Short mmCIF file of C-alpha atoms in Angstrom, two decimals:
data_model
loop_
_atom_site.label_atom_id
_atom_site.label_comp_id
_atom_site.label_asym_id
_atom_site.label_seq_id
_atom_site.Cartn_x
_atom_site.Cartn_y
_atom_site.Cartn_z
CA MET A 1 58.12 97.17 75.85
CA GLU A 2 55.23 97.82 73.22
CA ARG A 3 52.81 100.27 74.04
CA LYS A 4 49.47 98.74 74.39
CA VAL A 5 47.32 102.23 74.56
CA GLY A 6 46.36 104.09 71.76
CA THR A 7 44.39 107.51 72.34
CA VAL A 8 43.22 108.76 75.63
CA SER A 9 40.93 111.87 76.73
CA ARG A 10 41.04 112.75 80.20
CA GLY A 11 38.96 115.45 81.73
CA ILE A 12 40.95 117.55 83.99
CA ARG A 13 39.06 119.33 87.05
CA CYS A 14 40.22 123.12 87.81
CA PRO A 15 38.62 126.04 89.77
CA ILE A 16 35.61 127.63 88.84
CA ILE A 17 36.86 130.29 86.62
CA ARG A 18 35.86 133.95 87.25
CA GLN A 19 36.57 137.28 85.13
CA GLY A 20 40.24 138.03 85.42
CA ASP A 21 41.54 134.78 86.29
CA ASN A 22 45.09 133.92 84.93
CA LEU A 23 44.00 130.92 82.46
CA VAL A 24 47.59 130.15 81.64
CA ASP A 25 48.64 129.57 84.92
CA ILE A 26 45.39 127.28 85.98
CA ALA A 27 45.27 125.51 82.90
CA VAL A 28 49.00 124.26 83.28
CA ASN A 29 49.05 123.95 87.10
CA SER A 30 45.66 121.96 86.83
CA VAL A 31 47.02 119.41 84.08
CA LEU A 32 50.46 119.04 85.70
CA GLU A 33 48.79 118.42 89.21
CA ALA A 34 46.25 116.07 87.74
CA ALA A 35 49.53 114.14 86.03
CA GLU A 36 51.25 114.01 89.39
CA SER A 37 47.87 112.79 90.98
CA GLU A 38 47.19 110.13 88.50
CA GLY A 39 50.32 108.92 87.76
CA PHE A 40 50.71 109.65 84.17
CA SER A 41 53.08 111.99 82.30
CA LEU A 42 52.96 114.43 79.54
CA ARG A 43 54.46 113.58 76.25
CA ASP A 44 55.13 115.63 72.90
CA ARG A 45 52.09 116.36 70.98
CA ASP A 46 49.76 115.95 73.70
CA VAL A 47 46.61 118.22 73.10
CA ILE A 48 45.40 120.59 76.16
CA SER A 49 41.80 121.66 75.19
CA LEU A 50 39.75 124.61 77.13
CA THR A 51 36.35 125.21 76.62
CA GLU A 52 35.26 128.16 75.11
CA SER A 53 33.26 129.14 78.14
CA ILE A 54 35.98 129.50 80.59
CA VAL A 55 37.89 131.35 78.39
CA ALA A 56 35.14 133.80 77.69
CA ARG A 57 34.43 133.90 81.53
CA ALA A 58 38.06 134.89 82.10
CA GLN A 59 37.80 137.49 79.54
CA GLY A 60 34.43 138.69 81.28
CA ASN A 61 33.03 138.87 77.84
CA TYR A 62 29.64 139.33 78.78
CA ALA A 63 26.79 141.68 77.44
CA SER A 64 23.21 142.78 78.59
CA ILE A 65 19.98 142.47 76.60
CA ASP A 66 20.07 146.12 76.56
CA ALA A 67 23.11 146.27 74.88
CA ILE A 68 21.82 143.96 72.22
CA ALA A 69 18.51 145.85 71.95
CA ALA A 70 20.66 149.19 71.43
CA ASP A 71 22.85 147.75 68.62
CA VAL A 72 19.78 146.27 66.85
CA LYS A 73 18.07 149.58 66.83
CA ALA A 74 21.12 151.50 65.55
CA LYS A 75 21.67 148.62 62.51
CA LEU A 76 18.11 147.74 61.69
CA GLY A 77 16.09 151.20 62.35
CA GLY A 78 14.07 149.87 65.55
CA ASP A 79 10.85 149.48 63.52
CA THR A 80 9.58 146.33 61.99
CA VAL A 81 12.50 143.69 61.85
CA GLY A 82 12.21 140.16 60.01
CA VAL A 83 14.19 137.76 62.19
CA ILE A 84 14.82 134.69 60.31
CA PHE A 85 16.03 130.96 60.53
CA PRO A 86 16.87 131.04 64.43
CA ILE A 87 17.88 127.97 66.28
CA LEU A 88 15.11 126.84 68.46
CA SER A 89 16.94 126.98 71.93
CA ARG A 90 16.45 128.53 75.28
CA ASN A 91 20.05 128.51 76.19
CA ARG A 92 21.15 129.74 72.61
CA PHE A 93 18.77 132.11 71.21
CA ALA A 94 15.84 132.83 73.52
CA ILE A 95 17.97 135.43 75.29
CA CYS A 96 19.37 137.02 72.25
CA LEU A 97 15.48 137.26 71.11
CA ARG A 98 14.65 139.05 74.14
CA GLY A 99 17.11 141.65 73.10
CA ILE A 100 16.25 141.81 69.64
CA ALA A 101 12.61 142.30 70.33
CA ARG A 102 13.35 145.13 72.62
CA GLY A 103 15.23 146.99 69.73
CA ALA A 104 12.33 146.82 67.44
CA LYS A 105 8.54 147.64 67.22
CA LYS A 106 7.62 144.66 65.48
CA ILE A 107 9.36 141.31 64.83
CA VAL A 108 8.37 139.00 61.83
CA LEU A 109 9.76 135.53 63.16
CA MET A 110 10.38 133.44 60.11
CA LEU A 111 11.33 129.97 61.37
CA SER A 112 12.47 127.31 59.07
CA TYR A 113 10.31 124.08 59.12
CA PRO A 114 10.16 121.06 59.62
CA SER A 115 13.49 121.88 61.62
CA ASP A 116 16.07 124.38 62.46
CA GLU A 117 19.68 124.40 60.89
CA VAL A 118 20.78 122.41 63.82
CA GLY A 119 18.18 119.91 63.54
CA ASN A 120 15.94 120.80 66.49
CA ALA A 121 12.52 119.79 65.13
CA LEU A 122 9.36 121.46 64.70
CA LEU A 123 7.49 118.82 62.61
CA THR A 124 8.53 115.80 60.96
CA TYR A 125 8.90 114.96 57.52
CA ASP A 126 5.91 112.42 57.80
CA GLN A 127 3.69 115.29 58.92
CA LEU A 128 4.67 117.29 56.09
CA ASP A 129 3.77 114.54 53.55
CA GLU A 130 0.52 113.77 55.49
CA ALA A 131 -0.68 117.36 55.01
CA GLY A 132 0.59 117.89 51.45
CA VAL A 133 2.88 120.61 52.35
CA ASN A 134 6.19 120.99 50.35
CA PRO A 135 8.83 122.62 52.75
CA TYR A 136 10.87 124.01 49.94
CA SER A 137 8.13 126.33 48.24
CA ASP A 138 5.31 126.57 50.71
CA VAL A 139 4.94 129.43 53.11
CA LEU A 140 2.56 128.98 56.24
CA SER A 141 1.13 131.56 58.40
CA LEU A 142 0.77 130.97 62.17
CA GLU A 143 -3.02 130.11 61.71
CA LYS A 144 -2.26 127.52 58.66
CA TYR A 145 0.25 126.11 60.78
CA ARG A 146 -1.62 125.60 63.78
CA GLU A 147 -4.69 124.17 61.56
CA LEU A 148 -2.20 121.60 59.90
CA PHE A 149 -0.28 120.40 62.93
CA GLY A 150 -1.55 121.83 65.92
CA GLU A 151 0.83 122.10 69.17
CA ASN A 152 4.09 120.43 68.70
CA LYS A 153 6.69 120.37 71.41
CA HIS A 154 10.26 119.62 71.23
CA GLU A 155 11.21 115.90 71.87
CA PHE A 156 14.12 116.55 74.63
CA THR A 157 12.72 119.64 76.28
CA GLY A 158 8.91 119.67 76.06
CA VAL A 159 8.89 122.98 74.78
CA ASP A 160 6.64 124.49 72.07
CA TYR A 161 9.09 127.05 70.40
CA VAL A 162 6.41 128.83 68.52
CA ALA A 163 4.43 129.72 71.50
CA TYR A 164 7.42 130.13 73.49
CA TYR A 165 9.21 132.76 70.99
CA SER A 166 5.90 134.57 70.35
CA ASP A 167 5.26 135.23 74.12
CA LEU A 168 8.84 136.37 74.71
CA ILE A 169 8.67 138.69 71.87
CA LYS A 170 5.57 140.28 73.19
CA GLU A 171 6.97 140.27 76.91
CA GLU A 172 9.69 142.84 75.68
CA GLY A 173 6.77 145.33 74.20
CA ALA A 174 7.01 144.26 70.37
CA GLU A 175 4.25 143.16 68.04
CA VAL A 176 5.02 139.47 66.88
CA GLU A 177 3.89 137.89 63.44
CA ILE A 178 5.16 134.34 62.77
CA VAL A 179 6.03 132.86 59.31
CA PHE A 180 7.23 129.46 58.41
CA ALA A 181 9.38 129.17 55.20
CA ASN A 182 12.67 128.16 54.01
CA GLN A 183 13.39 130.70 51.18
CA ALA A 184 15.34 133.84 52.64
CA LYS A 185 13.58 136.08 50.27
CA THR A 186 10.06 135.47 51.48
CA ILE A 187 10.82 137.91 54.69
CA LEU A 188 11.04 140.69 52.11
CA ASP A 189 7.13 140.60 51.69
CA TYR A 190 7.02 141.68 55.34
CA THR A 191 9.86 143.81 55.82
CA ASP A 192 13.35 144.67 54.24
CA CYS A 193 15.20 145.11 57.57
CA VAL A 194 16.39 141.71 58.21
CA LEU A 195 18.31 140.01 60.97
CA THR A 196 19.27 136.58 59.85
CA CYS A 197 20.10 134.15 62.51
CA ASP A 198 21.63 130.96 60.65
CA ILE A 199 24.64 129.98 61.81
CA HIS A 200 26.80 128.26 58.91
CA THR A 201 24.77 129.44 56.06
CA ARG A 202 24.62 132.98 57.08
CA ALA A 203 27.02 134.25 53.91
CA ARG A 204 24.86 132.91 51.49
CA THR A 205 21.27 134.39 53.24
CA LYS A 206 22.71 137.78 53.62
CA ARG A 207 24.12 137.70 49.67
CA ILE A 208 20.62 136.40 48.62
CA LEU A 209 18.83 139.11 50.72
CA LYS A 210 21.03 141.86 49.46
CA ALA A 211 20.69 140.86 45.88
CA ALA A 212 16.74 140.70 46.32
CA GLY A 213 16.79 144.37 47.32
CA ALA A 214 16.66 144.43 51.19
CA LYS A 215 17.33 147.91 52.60
CA ALA A 216 19.34 146.73 55.71
CA VAL A 217 20.75 143.04 56.50
CA CYS A 218 22.71 141.92 59.38
CA GLY A 219 23.46 138.35 60.73
CA LEU A 220 23.95 137.66 64.52
CA ASP A 221 27.58 137.71 63.56
CA ASP A 222 27.09 141.52 62.87
CA ILE A 223 25.59 142.47 66.56
CA LEU A 224 27.61 143.34 69.14
CA THR A 225 30.77 143.52 66.83
CA SER A 226 32.07 146.10 69.29
CA SER A 227 31.42 147.30 72.55
CA VAL A 228 27.82 149.01 73.47
CA ASP A 229 27.91 150.98 76.44
CA GLY A 230 30.87 148.90 78.03
CA ASN A 231 29.45 145.58 77.36
CA GLY A 232 31.55 142.50 75.89
CA TYR A 233 31.63 141.84 72.07
CA ASN A 234 33.20 139.73 69.58
CA GLU A 235 34.51 141.64 66.59
CA LYS A 236 34.47 138.34 64.50
CA TYR A 237 31.24 136.26 65.38
CA GLY A 238 29.27 139.09 67.39
CA LEU A 239 26.11 137.25 69.09
CA LEU A 240 27.07 133.92 67.40
CA GLY A 241 28.27 131.33 69.67
CA SER A 242 26.87 133.04 72.69
CA ASN A 243 25.05 131.46 75.73
CA LYS A 244 22.43 132.74 78.05
CA SER A 245 24.22 133.58 81.60
CA THR A 246 21.54 135.02 83.62
CA GLU A 247 17.91 136.45 82.48
CA ASP A 248 19.24 139.55 81.23
CA THR A 249 22.71 138.71 79.97
CA VAL A 250 24.41 136.45 77.60
CA LYS A 251 28.33 134.93 77.70
CA LEU A 252 29.50 135.79 74.15
CA PHE A 253 32.19 133.64 72.35
CA PRO A 254 35.68 134.46 73.39
CA ARG A 255 37.83 136.54 71.36
CA ALA A 256 41.34 137.12 70.97
CA CYS A 257 42.49 133.87 72.34
CA GLN A 258 45.30 133.04 70.24
CA GLY A 259 47.84 134.41 72.36
CA LEU A 260 46.32 132.27 75.22
CA VAL A 261 46.67 128.77 73.44
CA GLU A 262 50.50 129.88 72.62
CA ASP A 263 51.29 131.12 76.08
CA ILE A 264 50.16 127.76 77.70
CA GLN A 265 52.32 125.73 75.07
CA ALA A 266 55.07 127.81 75.95
CA GLU A 267 54.83 127.40 79.60
CA ILE A 268 54.50 123.68 79.53
CA LEU A 269 57.52 123.58 77.27
CA LYS A 270 59.36 125.62 79.99
CA ARG A 271 58.29 123.53 82.77
CA THR A 272 58.26 119.87 81.16
CA GLY A 273 60.26 120.10 78.27
CA LYS A 274 57.63 118.89 76.39
CA HIS A 275 56.16 120.38 73.15
CA VAL A 276 52.32 120.06 73.58
CA GLU A 277 49.50 121.26 71.20
CA VAL A 278 46.60 123.79 72.59
CA MET A 279 43.50 124.65 71.44
CA VAL A 280 40.28 126.32 72.76
CA TYR A 281 37.04 124.29 71.81
CA GLY A 282 32.96 124.89 72.01
CA ASP A 283 30.55 122.67 70.27
CA GLY A 284 31.60 119.23 68.91
CA ALA A 285 30.56 118.45 65.27
CA PHE A 286 28.47 115.42 65.63
CA LYS A 287 24.86 114.73 64.91
CA ASP A 288 22.48 113.12 67.48
CA PRO A 289 20.76 109.94 65.61
CA GLN A 290 17.81 109.89 67.71
CA GLY A 291 16.79 113.43 68.16
CA LYS A 292 18.59 114.18 64.59
CA ILE A 293 20.14 117.14 66.44
CA TRP A 294 23.69 118.56 64.96
CA GLU A 295 25.41 119.57 67.73
CA LEU A 296 27.34 122.64 66.27
CA ALA A 297 25.43 125.58 67.26
CA ASP A 298 29.06 127.57 67.59
CA PRO A 299 30.24 129.36 64.78
CA VAL A 300 33.31 127.12 64.57
CA VAL A 301 34.53 123.77 66.81
CA SER A 302 38.01 125.94 67.49
CA PRO A 303 38.42 129.75 67.47
CA ALA A 304 41.95 129.35 68.60
CA PHE A 305 44.78 126.46 68.39
CA THR A 306 48.56 125.96 68.07
CA SER A 307 49.91 125.25 64.35
CA GLY A 308 50.41 121.82 65.05
CA LEU A 309 46.66 121.35 64.72
CA VAL A 310 46.34 122.88 61.24
CA GLY A 311 45.32 120.35 58.71
CA THR A 312 43.36 116.72 58.58
CA PRO A 313 44.53 113.19 59.24
CA ASN A 314 46.55 111.47 57.15
CA GLU A 315 46.27 107.68 57.79
CA LEU A 316 46.18 104.28 56.31
CA LYS A 317 43.09 102.05 56.83
CA LEU A 318 44.45 99.24 58.45
CA LYS A 319 41.75 96.71 57.76
CA TYR A 320 41.98 97.92 53.79
CA LEU A 321 45.91 96.76 54.06
CA ALA A 322 44.76 93.51 55.92
CA ASP A 323 42.24 92.51 53.54
CA ASN A 324 43.60 93.67 50.14
CA ASP A 325 47.61 94.46 50.15
CA PHE A 326 48.62 91.75 52.73
CA LYS A 327 45.29 89.50 52.51
CA ASN A 328 47.88 86.12 52.27
CA LEU A 329 49.74 87.10 55.68
CA SER A 330 48.85 86.78 59.13
CA GLY A 331 50.37 87.02 62.80
CA ALA A 332 53.73 88.77 62.85
CA GLU A 333 54.38 88.84 59.24
CA LEU A 334 51.01 90.82 58.62
CA LYS A 335 51.96 92.89 61.65
CA GLU A 336 55.57 93.93 59.96
CA ALA A 337 54.21 94.47 56.52
CA ILE A 338 51.44 97.02 57.90
CA SER A 339 54.10 98.72 60.08
CA LYS A 340 56.34 99.17 57.03
CA SER A 341 53.47 100.67 55.30
CA ILE A 342 52.54 103.17 57.70
CA LYS A 343 56.31 104.30 58.38
CA ALA A 344 56.63 104.46 54.44
CA LYS A 345 53.82 106.68 53.79
CA GLU A 346 55.03 109.94 52.52
CA GLY A 347 52.94 113.53 51.71
CA SER A 348 49.10 113.43 51.06
CA LEU A 349 47.21 110.30 50.79
CA VAL A 350 44.47 111.93 49.32
CA GLY A 351 42.87 109.73 46.52
CA ASN A 352 44.83 106.63 48.04
CA MET A 353 42.62 103.63 48.26
CA ALA A 354 44.33 102.62 51.65
CA SER A 355 43.09 105.97 53.05
CA GLN A 356 39.53 105.88 52.41
CA GLY A 357 37.10 105.82 55.40
CA THR A 358 39.65 107.59 57.57
CA THR A 359 37.50 110.59 58.41
CA PRO A 360 38.75 113.60 56.21
CA ARG A 361 37.75 116.13 58.72
CA GLN A 362 39.72 118.97 60.26
CA LEU A 363 42.06 117.70 63.23
CA THR A 364 40.51 120.66 65.39
CA ASP A 365 36.89 119.40 64.48
CA LEU A 366 37.65 115.96 65.25
CA ILE A 367 39.69 116.55 68.49
CA GLY A 368 37.12 119.35 69.53
CA SER A 369 34.20 116.94 69.38
CA LEU A 370 36.27 114.19 71.35
CA CYS A 371 36.85 116.87 74.00
CA ASP A 372 33.29 118.16 74.11
CA LEU A 373 32.07 114.69 74.49
CA THR A 374 34.36 114.29 77.20
CA SER A 375 33.73 117.27 79.29
CA GLY A 376 29.95 117.28 78.56
CA SER A 377 27.84 120.53 79.40
CA GLY A 378 26.57 119.68 83.08
CA ASP A 379 28.13 119.03 86.23
CA LYS A 380 31.51 117.13 85.53
CA GLY A 381 33.75 120.13 86.29
CA THR A 382 36.29 119.08 83.86
CA PRO A 383 36.75 122.21 81.46
CA ILE A 384 39.83 121.33 80.52
CA ILE A 385 40.64 118.29 78.57
CA LEU A 386 44.09 116.25 78.12
CA VAL A 387 44.02 114.28 74.84
CA GLN A 388 47.11 111.75 74.68
CA GLY A 389 48.17 109.51 71.63
CA TYR A 390 46.15 111.24 69.41
CA PHE A 391 48.87 111.27 67.17
CA ASP A 392 50.20 107.71 67.71
CA ASN A 393 49.83 104.90 64.92
CA PHE A 394 50.21 101.32 65.02
CA THR A 395 53.97 101.52 64.94
CA ASP A 396 54.25 103.49 68.38
#
């Protein structure tokens, strides 16, 4: 019988994960128990995805703000530090800022405007236009910002991040000066020791600052790349991808988890005979049209995945074939013609008109976004996602 269902994404319930838990056993058992409970079977090329949070929790990859402070002081001198282009987030950055401020005498906080890198808005472009401000060149002091725009609270959180970050820095015993600018070199008018906090543009920002003569330049990915006083670390991403755990600790992005995904794949094959793909995922890569927030605050969507998830989709656009190549066909003849085209496709379809509009993104970014939307970030209790049928097509 012809299958009538394509891609299915299921949230899989599992126990609350603690440090030291065996995630291979937990993931495999949870998926197989869900399959038995709900009456479905695993198939080849199903995808089992684990949220990065439970991987980091099982690893015990946590760090204190004292560890952050010690590393910032060691790498940036502990005097006046320019902290530039942070995102506006209580969960993602505020706890890191506490540690950064604790490791310096003064923080010059340079905020991008009208929004941060992932779309959290301080202002609107309409406000800038009305005030005659050019965000590409104009540098605003805190006083000028308040004079022109007053208090601006985040649409969803209701937080005035300018005041929030300023107060937080002062609570840690550091002086604070706030500047609004979008050119990285602007910070060198205030200090030559800089911590750049942008995520996806960090390499370019560091290059620009070093070329402009900065004495010391670090990114968040350079802080806690090795253990400080026994704390957790991430050798590749440092503080990037971290989240608030408690008032004085952060959970870091998981590290060294390639072995985990391969072990889960091997155990599923051993117990079911099915060759599944496995990945660890964090933030999805999508944008909210209402708040203009781009979700991806992690350095990557997936820090580890099995080899079958390398690459991009290689698909034909069914509506293009129906409207062009086979526009004179209908019914069973149309279905047969399209099925033959799918079965006959070979190699890369890049440049083929019939593949246009088929979302040319990395498979891990697409599947990770689906998983992030399925699991959510609240109380669903499904940090493992099973995606079935993703690699199916019209002929299956």
